[in-house]
Amino acid sequence: MAKYLLLKHYRGAPTPANDVPMDQWTPEEITAHVQYMRDFAARLEETGEYVSGDALAPEGMWVRYDGGGRPPVTDGPFAETKDLIAGWMIIDVDSEARAVELAGELSAAPGAGGKPIHEWLEVRPFFTELPTISD
């Protein structure tokens, strides 16, 4: 089994077929979209392929280590990820082909007008072992 991150973007990926921002959807369209995501995750839980997933709020901050005391915090400038990354799902599947298959299915979540979004999802494998550095 290999773990993959299915990363959903607000923007920054190629334009989806149903390119209507979620803040312009009706409450019913948002509910249908969220339910699709929940049903998808529940089905993958049954097959043992679901690890975790969540949506992200647009707020965020930078934090870093700065010695003792309170770490410095700033609300920007960001690499704009808070405007880009909408959420993610982690799956644990037998192959890259299965990860691609599931990402394609997840891309069909309904959006405006109840039509599939056909959004682009970023599919990233997790390291299965740490990279080796040699001289």
mmCIF file with all atom_site columns, C-alpha atoms in Angstrom:
data_model
loop_
_atom_site.group_PDB
_atom_site.id
_atom_site.type_symbol
_atom_site.label_atom_id
_atom_site.label_alt_id
_atom_site.label_comp_id
_atom_site.label_asym_id
_atom_site.label_entity_id
_atom_site.label_seq_id
_atom_site.pdbx_PDB_ins_code
_atom_site.Cartn_x
_atom_site.Cartn_y
_atom_site.Cartn_z
_atom_site.occupancy
_atom_site.B_iso_or_equiv
_atom_site.pdbx_formal_charge
_atom_site.auth_seq_id
_atom_site.auth_comp_id
_atom_site.auth_asym_id
_atom_site.auth_atom_id
_atom_site.pdbx_PDB_model_num
ATOM 1   C CA . MET A 1 1   ? 0.000   0.000  0.000   1.00 0.00 ? 1   MET A CA 1
ATOM 2   C CA . ALA A 1 2   ? 1.167   3.546  -0.693  1.00 0.00 ? 2   ALA A CA 1
ATOM 3   C CA . LYS A 1 3   ? -0.240  6.779  0.646   1.00 0.00 ? 3   LYS A CA 1
ATOM 4   C CA . TYR A 1 4   ? -1.187  9.628  -1.661  1.00 0.00 ? 4   TYR A CA 1
ATOM 5   C CA . LEU A 1 5   ? -2.316  13.169 -0.979  1.00 0.00 ? 5   LEU A CA 1
ATOM 6   C CA . LEU A 1 6   ? -5.227  14.352 -3.109  1.00 0.00 ? 6   LEU A CA 1
ATOM 7   C CA . LEU A 1 7   ? -4.925  18.119 -2.873  1.00 0.00 ? 7   LEU A CA 1
ATOM 8   C CA . LYS A 1 8   ? -7.882  20.342 -3.752  1.00 0.00 ? 8   LYS A CA 1
ATOM 9   C CA . HIS A 1 9   ? -7.190  23.893 -4.874  1.00 0.00 ? 9   HIS A CA 1
ATOM 10  C CA . TYR A 1 10  ? -9.287  27.041 -4.871  1.00 0.00 ? 10  TYR A CA 1
ATOM 11  C CA . ARG A 1 11  ? -7.239  28.243 -7.840  1.00 0.00 ? 11  ARG A CA 1
ATOM 12  C CA . GLY A 1 12  ? -3.767  27.843 -9.249  1.00 0.00 ? 12  GLY A CA 1
ATOM 13  C CA . ALA A 1 13  ? -4.498  24.555 -10.998 1.00 0.00 ? 13  ALA A CA 1
ATOM 14  C CA . PRO A 1 14  ? -5.731  24.384 -14.592 1.00 0.00 ? 14  PRO A CA 1
ATOM 15  C CA . THR A 1 15  ? -9.241  25.775 -14.905 1.00 0.00 ? 15  THR A CA 1
ATOM 16  C CA . PRO A 1 16  ? -11.962 23.208 -14.122 1.00 0.00 ? 16  PRO A CA 1
ATOM 17  C CA . ALA A 1 17  ? -14.803 22.629 -16.598 1.00 0.00 ? 17  ALA A CA 1
ATOM 18  C CA . ASN A 1 18  ? -17.449 23.964 -14.171 1.00 0.00 ? 18  ASN A CA 1
ATOM 19  C CA . ASP A 1 19  ? -15.506 27.053 -13.079 1.00 0.00 ? 19  ASP A CA 1
ATOM 20  C CA . VAL A 1 20  ? -17.958 28.794 -10.748 1.00 0.00 ? 20  VAL A CA 1
ATOM 21  C CA . PRO A 1 21  ? -16.399 29.828 -7.399  1.00 0.00 ? 21  PRO A CA 1
ATOM 22  C CA . MET A 1 22  ? -18.039 28.171 -4.401  1.00 0.00 ? 22  MET A CA 1
ATOM 23  C CA . ASP A 1 23  ? -19.029 31.548 -2.923  1.00 0.00 ? 23  ASP A CA 1
ATOM 24  C CA . GLN A 1 24  ? -21.419 31.826 -5.895  1.00 0.00 ? 24  GLN A CA 1
ATOM 25  C CA . TRP A 1 25  ? -23.078 28.430 -5.332  1.00 0.00 ? 25  TRP A CA 1
ATOM 26  C CA . THR A 1 26  ? -26.480 28.042 -3.735  1.00 0.00 ? 26  THR A CA 1
ATOM 27  C CA . PRO A 1 27  ? -26.702 26.470 -0.271  1.00 0.00 ? 27  PRO A CA 1
ATOM 28  C CA . GLU A 1 28  ? -28.160 23.350 -1.902  1.00 0.00 ? 28  GLU A CA 1
ATOM 29  C CA . GLU A 1 29  ? -25.188 23.091 -4.293  1.00 0.00 ? 29  GLU A CA 1
ATOM 30  C CA . ILE A 1 30  ? -22.734 23.406 -1.398  1.00 0.00 ? 30  ILE A CA 1
ATOM 31  C CA . THR A 1 31  ? -24.637 20.745 0.561   1.00 0.00 ? 31  THR A CA 1
ATOM 32  C CA . ALA A 1 32  ? -24.576 18.381 -2.445  1.00 0.00 ? 32  ALA A CA 1
ATOM 33  C CA . HIS A 1 33  ? -20.832 18.940 -2.898  1.00 0.00 ? 33  HIS A CA 1
ATOM 34  C CA . VAL A 1 34  ? -20.037 18.282 0.758   1.00 0.00 ? 34  VAL A CA 1
ATOM 35  C CA . GLN A 1 35  ? -22.269 15.190 0.772   1.00 0.00 ? 35  GLN A CA 1
ATOM 36  C CA . TYR A 1 36  ? -20.471 13.825 -2.296  1.00 0.00 ? 36  TYR A CA 1
ATOM 37  C CA . MET A 1 37  ? -17.147 14.249 -0.490  1.00 0.00 ? 37  MET A CA 1
ATOM 38  C CA . ARG A 1 38  ? -18.512 12.519 2.645   1.00 0.00 ? 38  ARG A CA 1
ATOM 39  C CA . ASP A 1 39  ? -19.971 9.637  0.627   1.00 0.00 ? 39  ASP A CA 1
ATOM 40  C CA . PHE A 1 40  ? -16.689 9.235  -1.267  1.00 0.00 ? 40  PHE A CA 1
ATOM 41  C CA . ALA A 1 41  ? -14.710 9.118  1.990   1.00 0.00 ? 41  ALA A CA 1
ATOM 42  C CA . ALA A 1 42  ? -17.185 6.662  3.567   1.00 0.00 ? 42  ALA A CA 1
ATOM 43  C CA . ARG A 1 43  ? -16.864 4.318  0.595   1.00 0.00 ? 43  ARG A CA 1
ATOM 44  C CA . LEU A 1 44  ? -13.066 4.426  0.862   1.00 0.00 ? 44  LEU A CA 1
ATOM 45  C CA . GLU A 1 45  ? -13.297 3.759  4.607   1.00 0.00 ? 45  GLU A CA 1
ATOM 46  C CA . GLU A 1 46  ? -15.149 0.534  3.780   1.00 0.00 ? 46  GLU A CA 1
ATOM 47  C CA . THR A 1 47  ? -12.360 -0.572 1.403   1.00 0.00 ? 47  THR A CA 1
ATOM 48  C CA . GLY A 1 48  ? -9.623  0.481  3.838   1.00 0.00 ? 48  GLY A CA 1
ATOM 49  C CA . GLU A 1 49  ? -8.276  3.095  1.404   1.00 0.00 ? 49  GLU A CA 1
ATOM 50  C CA . TYR A 1 50  ? -9.259  6.216  3.352   1.00 0.00 ? 50  TYR A CA 1
ATOM 51  C CA . VAL A 1 51  ? -6.721  7.706  5.769   1.00 0.00 ? 51  VAL A CA 1
ATOM 52  C CA . SER A 1 52  ? -7.971  11.250 6.425   1.00 0.00 ? 52  SER A CA 1
ATOM 53  C CA . GLY A 1 53  ? -9.222  14.392 4.797   1.00 0.00 ? 53  GLY A CA 1
ATOM 54  C CA . ASP A 1 54  ? -10.393 17.864 5.617   1.00 0.00 ? 54  ASP A CA 1
ATOM 55  C CA . ALA A 1 55  ? -11.285 21.252 4.251   1.00 0.00 ? 55  ALA A CA 1
ATOM 56  C CA . LEU A 1 56  ? -9.228  24.305 5.137   1.00 0.00 ? 56  LEU A CA 1
ATOM 57  C CA . ALA A 1 57  ? -10.505 27.719 6.209   1.00 0.00 ? 57  ALA A CA 1
ATOM 58  C CA . PRO A 1 58  ? -9.016  30.648 4.285   1.00 0.00 ? 58  PRO A CA 1
ATOM 59  C CA . GLU A 1 59  ? -7.390  32.105 7.426   1.00 0.00 ? 59  GLU A CA 1
ATOM 60  C CA . GLY A 1 60  ? -3.830  31.257 8.356   1.00 0.00 ? 60  GLY A CA 1
ATOM 61  C CA . MET A 1 61  ? -0.522  32.570 9.646   1.00 0.00 ? 61  MET A CA 1
ATOM 62  C CA . TRP A 1 62  ? 3.234   32.066 9.415   1.00 0.00 ? 62  TRP A CA 1
ATOM 63  C CA . VAL A 1 63  ? 5.042   30.850 12.540  1.00 0.00 ? 63  VAL A CA 1
ATOM 64  C CA . ARG A 1 64  ? 8.723   30.071 12.994  1.00 0.00 ? 64  ARG A CA 1
ATOM 65  C CA . TYR A 1 65  ? 11.199  29.198 15.709  1.00 0.00 ? 65  TYR A CA 1
ATOM 66  C CA . ASP A 1 66  ? 13.054  32.269 16.929  1.00 0.00 ? 66  ASP A CA 1
ATOM 67  C CA . GLY A 1 67  ? 14.863  31.045 20.030  1.00 0.00 ? 67  GLY A CA 1
ATOM 68  C CA . GLY A 1 68  ? 13.351  31.240 23.493  1.00 0.00 ? 68  GLY A CA 1
ATOM 69  C CA . GLY A 1 69  ? 10.097  32.987 24.177  1.00 0.00 ? 69  GLY A CA 1
ATOM 70  C CA . ARG A 1 70  ? 7.129   33.524 21.940  1.00 0.00 ? 70  ARG A CA 1
ATOM 71  C CA . PRO A 1 71  ? 7.689   32.582 18.275  1.00 0.00 ? 71  PRO A CA 1
ATOM 72  C CA . PRO A 1 72  ? 7.113   35.387 15.772  1.00 0.00 ? 72  PRO A CA 1
ATOM 73  C CA . VAL A 1 73  ? 3.768   35.227 13.970  1.00 0.00 ? 73  VAL A CA 1
ATOM 74  C CA . THR A 1 74  ? 2.656   37.100 10.882  1.00 0.00 ? 74  THR A CA 1
ATOM 75  C CA . ASP A 1 75  ? -0.386  36.896 8.658   1.00 0.00 ? 75  ASP A CA 1
ATOM 76  C CA . GLY A 1 76  ? 1.678   37.334 5.504   1.00 0.00 ? 76  GLY A CA 1
ATOM 77  C CA . PRO A 1 77  ? 2.976   37.717 3.005   1.00 0.00 ? 77  PRO A CA 1
ATOM 78  C CA . PHE A 1 78  ? 1.963   34.185 2.165   1.00 0.00 ? 78  PHE A CA 1
ATOM 79  C CA . ALA A 1 79  ? 2.930   32.010 -0.745  1.00 0.00 ? 79  ALA A CA 1
ATOM 80  C CA . GLU A 1 80  ? -0.819  32.399 -1.262  1.00 0.00 ? 80  GLU A CA 1
ATOM 81  C CA . THR A 1 81  ? -1.564  28.855 -0.139  1.00 0.00 ? 81  THR A CA 1
ATOM 82  C CA . LYS A 1 82  ? -4.426  30.104 2.006   1.00 0.00 ? 82  LYS A CA 1
ATOM 83  C CA . ASP A 1 83  ? -5.992  31.318 -1.244  1.00 0.00 ? 83  ASP A CA 1
ATOM 84  C CA . LEU A 1 84  ? -5.034  28.160 -3.122  1.00 0.00 ? 84  LEU A CA 1
ATOM 85  C CA . ILE A 1 85  ? -5.426  25.075 -0.972  1.00 0.00 ? 85  ILE A CA 1
ATOM 86  C CA . ALA A 1 86  ? -9.045  24.232 -0.275  1.00 0.00 ? 86  ALA A CA 1
ATOM 87  C CA . GLY A 1 87  ? -8.556  20.863 1.369   1.00 0.00 ? 87  GLY A CA 1
ATOM 88  C CA . TRP A 1 88  ? -7.119  17.409 1.016   1.00 0.00 ? 88  TRP A CA 1
ATOM 89  C CA . MET A 1 89  ? -7.725  13.733 1.302   1.00 0.00 ? 89  MET A CA 1
ATOM 90  C CA . ILE A 1 90  ? -5.104  11.133 2.142   1.00 0.00 ? 90  ILE A CA 1
ATOM 91  C CA . ILE A 1 91  ? -5.618  7.702  0.668   1.00 0.00 ? 91  ILE A CA 1
ATOM 92  C CA . ASP A 1 92  ? -3.707  4.455  1.088   1.00 0.00 ? 92  ASP A CA 1
ATOM 93  C CA . VAL A 1 93  ? -3.960  2.419  -2.106  1.00 0.00 ? 93  VAL A CA 1
ATOM 94  C CA . ASP A 1 94  ? -2.267  -0.485 -3.880  1.00 0.00 ? 94  ASP A CA 1
ATOM 95  C CA . SER A 1 95  ? -0.936  1.527  -6.813  1.00 0.00 ? 95  SER A CA 1
ATOM 96  C CA . GLU A 1 96  ? -0.462  4.902  -8.427  1.00 0.00 ? 96  GLU A CA 1
ATOM 97  C CA . ALA A 1 97  ? -3.069  3.838  -10.986 1.00 0.00 ? 97  ALA A CA 1
ATOM 98  C CA . ARG A 1 98  ? -5.646  3.426  -8.174  1.00 0.00 ? 98  ARG A CA 1
ATOM 99  C CA . ALA A 1 99  ? -4.713  6.862  -6.789  1.00 0.00 ? 99  ALA A CA 1
ATOM 100 C CA . VAL A 1 100 ? -5.283  8.384  -10.228 1.00 0.00 ? 100 VAL A CA 1
ATOM 101 C CA . GLU A 1 101 ? -8.587  6.518  -10.594 1.00 0.00 ? 101 GLU A CA 1
ATOM 102 C CA . LEU A 1 102 ? -9.856  7.825  -7.247  1.00 0.00 ? 102 LEU A CA 1
ATOM 103 C CA . ALA A 1 103 ? -8.649  11.382 -7.942  1.00 0.00 ? 103 ALA A CA 1
ATOM 104 C CA . GLY A 1 104 ? -10.600 11.298 -11.193 1.00 0.00 ? 104 GLY A CA 1
ATOM 105 C CA . GLU A 1 105 ? -13.709 10.222 -9.348  1.00 0.00 ? 105 GLU A CA 1
ATOM 106 C CA . LEU A 1 106 ? -13.249 12.855 -6.650  1.00 0.00 ? 106 LEU A CA 1
ATOM 107 C CA . SER A 1 107 ? -12.876 15.470 -9.400  1.00 0.00 ? 107 SER A CA 1
ATOM 108 C CA . ALA A 1 108 ? -16.473 14.781 -10.397 1.00 0.00 ? 108 ALA A CA 1
ATOM 109 C CA . ALA A 1 109 ? -17.909 16.271 -7.176  1.00 0.00 ? 109 ALA A CA 1
ATOM 110 C CA . PRO A 1 110 ? -20.918 18.415 -8.064  1.00 0.00 ? 110 PRO A CA 1
ATOM 111 C CA . GLY A 1 111 ? -20.680 22.180 -8.164  1.00 0.00 ? 111 GLY A CA 1
ATOM 112 C CA . ALA A 1 112 ? -22.794 24.968 -9.600  1.00 0.00 ? 112 ALA A CA 1
ATOM 113 C CA . GLY A 1 113 ? -25.971 23.723 -11.233 1.00 0.00 ? 113 GLY A CA 1
ATOM 114 C CA . GLY A 1 114 ? -25.361 20.278 -9.744  1.00 0.00 ? 114 GLY A CA 1
ATOM 115 C CA . LYS A 1 115 ? -22.899 19.553 -12.570 1.00 0.00 ? 115 LYS A CA 1
ATOM 116 C CA . PRO A 1 116 ? -19.537 17.887 -11.896 1.00 0.00 ? 116 PRO A CA 1
ATOM 117 C CA . ILE A 1 117 ? -16.747 20.372 -11.307 1.00 0.00 ? 117 ILE A CA 1
ATOM 118 C CA . HIS A 1 118 ? -14.124 18.368 -13.203 1.00 0.00 ? 118 HIS A CA 1
ATOM 119 C CA . GLU A 1 119 ? -11.568 20.127 -11.032 1.00 0.00 ? 119 GLU A CA 1
ATOM 120 C CA . TRP A 1 120 ? -7.897  19.283 -11.266 1.00 0.00 ? 120 TRP A CA 1
ATOM 121 C CA . LEU A 1 121 ? -6.553  17.549 -8.173  1.00 0.00 ? 121 LEU A CA 1
ATOM 122 C CA . GLU A 1 122 ? -2.889  17.449 -7.287  1.00 0.00 ? 122 GLU A CA 1
ATOM 123 C CA . VAL A 1 123 ? -1.874  13.835 -6.564  1.00 0.00 ? 123 VAL A CA 1
ATOM 124 C CA . ARG A 1 124 ? 1.286   13.531 -4.468  1.00 0.00 ? 124 ARG A CA 1
ATOM 125 C CA . PRO A 1 125 ? 2.789   10.328 -3.093  1.00 0.00 ? 125 PRO A CA 1
ATOM 126 C CA . PHE A 1 126 ? 4.142   10.238 0.436   1.00 0.00 ? 126 PHE A CA 1
ATOM 127 C CA . PHE A 1 127 ? 7.706   9.096  0.938   1.00 0.00 ? 127 PHE A CA 1
ATOM 128 C CA . THR A 1 128 ? 7.723   5.393  1.667   1.00 0.00 ? 128 THR A CA 1
ATOM 129 C CA . GLU A 1 129 ? 11.279  5.688  2.956   1.00 0.00 ? 129 GLU A CA 1
ATOM 130 C CA . LEU A 1 130 ? 13.567  8.609  3.525   1.00 0.00 ? 130 LEU A CA 1
ATOM 131 C CA . PRO A 1 131 ? 15.703  9.611  0.550   1.00 0.00 ? 131 PRO A CA 1
ATOM 132 C CA . THR A 1 132 ? 19.295  8.444  0.712   1.00 0.00 ? 132 THR A CA 1
ATOM 133 C CA . ILE A 1 133 ? 22.057  10.985 0.334   1.00 0.00 ? 133 ILE A CA 1
ATOM 134 C CA . SER A 1 134 ? 25.437  9.740  -0.770  1.00 0.00 ? 134 SER A CA 1
ATOM 135 C CA . ASP A 1 135 ? 28.761  11.482 -1.289  1.00 0.00 ? 135 ASP A CA 1
#
